Amino acid sequence: MKIHRAENYQEMSRAAANMVLDQISKKNNSVLGLATGSTPIGMYEYLIELYNKGDIDFSETRTVNLDEYVGLSRDNPQSYNYFMHEKFFRHVNISKENIYIPDGADTDTEKVCKDYEKIIENIGGIDLQILGIGTDGHIGFNEPGEAFIPSTHVVTLAESTIISNKRFFDDKKDVPKKAITIGIKTIFQAKKIVLLASGSGKAAILQKALLWPITPGIPASILQLHSDCTIIGDEDALYLL
Ligand code: PGA
């Protein structure tokens, strides 16, 4: 595991965007595993900047998002589908047919999960997976539990996740209680993983995830075993490491 110490959020974002650039430059039809949340927004902004300068071409790129809230349709501004289009997709030349995000509005969640697994398998797995980390150690929406859940599944969100994410909603009660997330095995099978962390709120969990024993109680701890995983954090997030 490599740790990249960035001076601040901008530097973290730039370093992450450069890793995406490197990946796309080497293989233009790469499969990118993408994340939502506050942390990767700066990375998306740099990628848009690179695209506007003509330095990166997403025309062949495939993208697979980590997760989606159950019950929110793609045009709901709180959905991760909407987030991805607003923050990234609509600004670059990614083809619509190459974008994959679980459909949170489909009531047959079991089928959505099965189909999503198949899609990831059919496009050849993830080349570069971008991750954030929850304050409880979740990656995607794989919440702490008794076991690592390997494939795409429906998860009941932890109370700490609901509290963290209520900042995006008018009221805590509006935060969906369930989500669809790709599983730990699918994340782990990505050829390359980049985990982004910013701010002192992530310092304690990063320390536990990277230095404590591997346990499903801290889902991100599994990344200790990955052969090509880079943590890019700013000083505040990495100060305990
Ligand atoms: P954040 O979320 O980037 O908004 O902190 C990270 C996560 O929950 O994975």
PDB file of N, CA, C and O and ligand atoms in Angstrom, residues 37-39 132-134 138 167 202, ligand 1:
ATOM      1  N   GLY A  37     -19.958  11.614  -3.029  1.00  0.00           N
ATOM      2  CA  GLY A  37     -19.573  12.205  -1.740  1.00  0.00           C
ATOM      3  C   GLY A  37     -18.791  13.483  -1.978  1.00  0.00           C
ATOM      4  O   GLY A  37     -18.499  13.846  -3.122  1.00  0.00           O
ATOM      5  N   SER A  38     -18.423  14.147  -0.897  1.00  0.00           N
ATOM      6  CA  SER A  38     -17.718  15.432  -1.022  1.00  0.00           C
ATOM      7  C   SER A  38     -16.290  15.245  -1.491  1.00  0.00           C
ATOM      8  O   SER A  38     -15.757  16.079  -2.228  1.00  0.00           O
ATOM      9  N   THR A  39     -15.660  14.170  -1.067  1.00  0.00           N
ATOM     10  CA  THR A  39     -14.216  14.020  -1.273  1.00  0.00           C
ATOM     11  C   THR A  39     -13.784  14.051  -2.745  1.00  0.00           C
ATOM     12  O   THR A  39     -12.834  14.749  -3.081  1.00  0.00           O
ATOM     13  N   GLY A 132     -13.822   6.740  -1.564  1.00  0.00           N
ATOM     14  CA  GLY A 132     -13.732   7.600  -0.394  1.00  0.00           C
ATOM     15  C   GLY A 132     -13.756   6.660   0.807  1.00  0.00           C
ATOM     16  O   GLY A 132     -13.730   5.431   0.652  1.00  0.00           O
ATOM     17  N   ILE A 133     -13.820   7.208   1.986  1.00  0.00           N
ATOM     18  CA  ILE A 133     -13.966   6.351   3.177  1.00  0.00           C
ATOM     19  C   ILE A 133     -14.958   7.021   4.122  1.00  0.00           C
ATOM     20  O   ILE A 133     -14.906   8.241   4.326  1.00  0.00           O
ATOM     21  N   GLY A 134     -15.888   6.234   4.647  1.00  0.00           N
ATOM     22  CA  GLY A 134     -16.836   6.779   5.616  1.00  0.00           C
ATOM     23  C   GLY A 134     -16.164   6.895   6.979  1.00  0.00           C
ATOM     24  O   GLY A 134     -15.161   6.224   7.248  1.00  0.00           O
ATOM     25  N   HIS A 138     -16.569   2.602   6.099  1.00  0.00           N
ATOM     26  CA  HIS A 138     -17.186   1.975   4.922  1.00  0.00           C
ATOM     27  C   HIS A 138     -16.466   2.392   3.641  1.00  0.00           C
ATOM     28  O   HIS A 138     -15.886   3.469   3.540  1.00  0.00           O
ATOM     29  N   ARG A 167     -26.318  16.144   5.590  1.00  0.00           N
ATOM     30  CA  ARG A 167     -25.987  17.487   5.120  1.00  0.00           C
ATOM     31  C   ARG A 167     -26.421  17.721   3.668  1.00  0.00           C
ATOM     32  O   ARG A 167     -26.557  18.849   3.232  1.00  0.00           O
ATOM     33  N   LYS A 202     -11.432  12.306   9.066  1.00  0.00           N
ATOM     34  CA  LYS A 202     -11.124  10.977   8.537  1.00  0.00           C
ATOM     35  C   LYS A 202      -9.851  10.390   9.160  1.00  0.00           C
ATOM     36  O   LYS A 202      -9.495   9.245   8.876  1.00  0.00           O
TER      37      LYS A 202
HETATM   38  P1  PGA B   1     -17.489  11.931   1.849  1.00  0.00           P
HETATM   39  O1  PGA B   1     -18.044  10.451   1.902  1.00  0.00           O
HETATM   40  O2  PGA B   1     -16.564  11.967   0.666  1.00  0.00           O
HETATM   41  O3  PGA B   1     -18.700  12.783   1.631  1.00  0.00           O
HETATM   42  O4  PGA B   1     -16.774  12.184   3.129  1.00  0.00           O
HETATM   43  C1  PGA B   1     -17.147   9.385   1.851  1.00  0.00           C
HETATM   44  C2  PGA B   1     -17.898   8.105   1.964  1.00  0.00           C
HETATM   45  O5  PGA B   1     -18.905   8.048   2.682  1.00  0.00           O
HETATM   46  O6  PGA B   1     -17.467   7.106   1.344  1.00  0.00           O
END
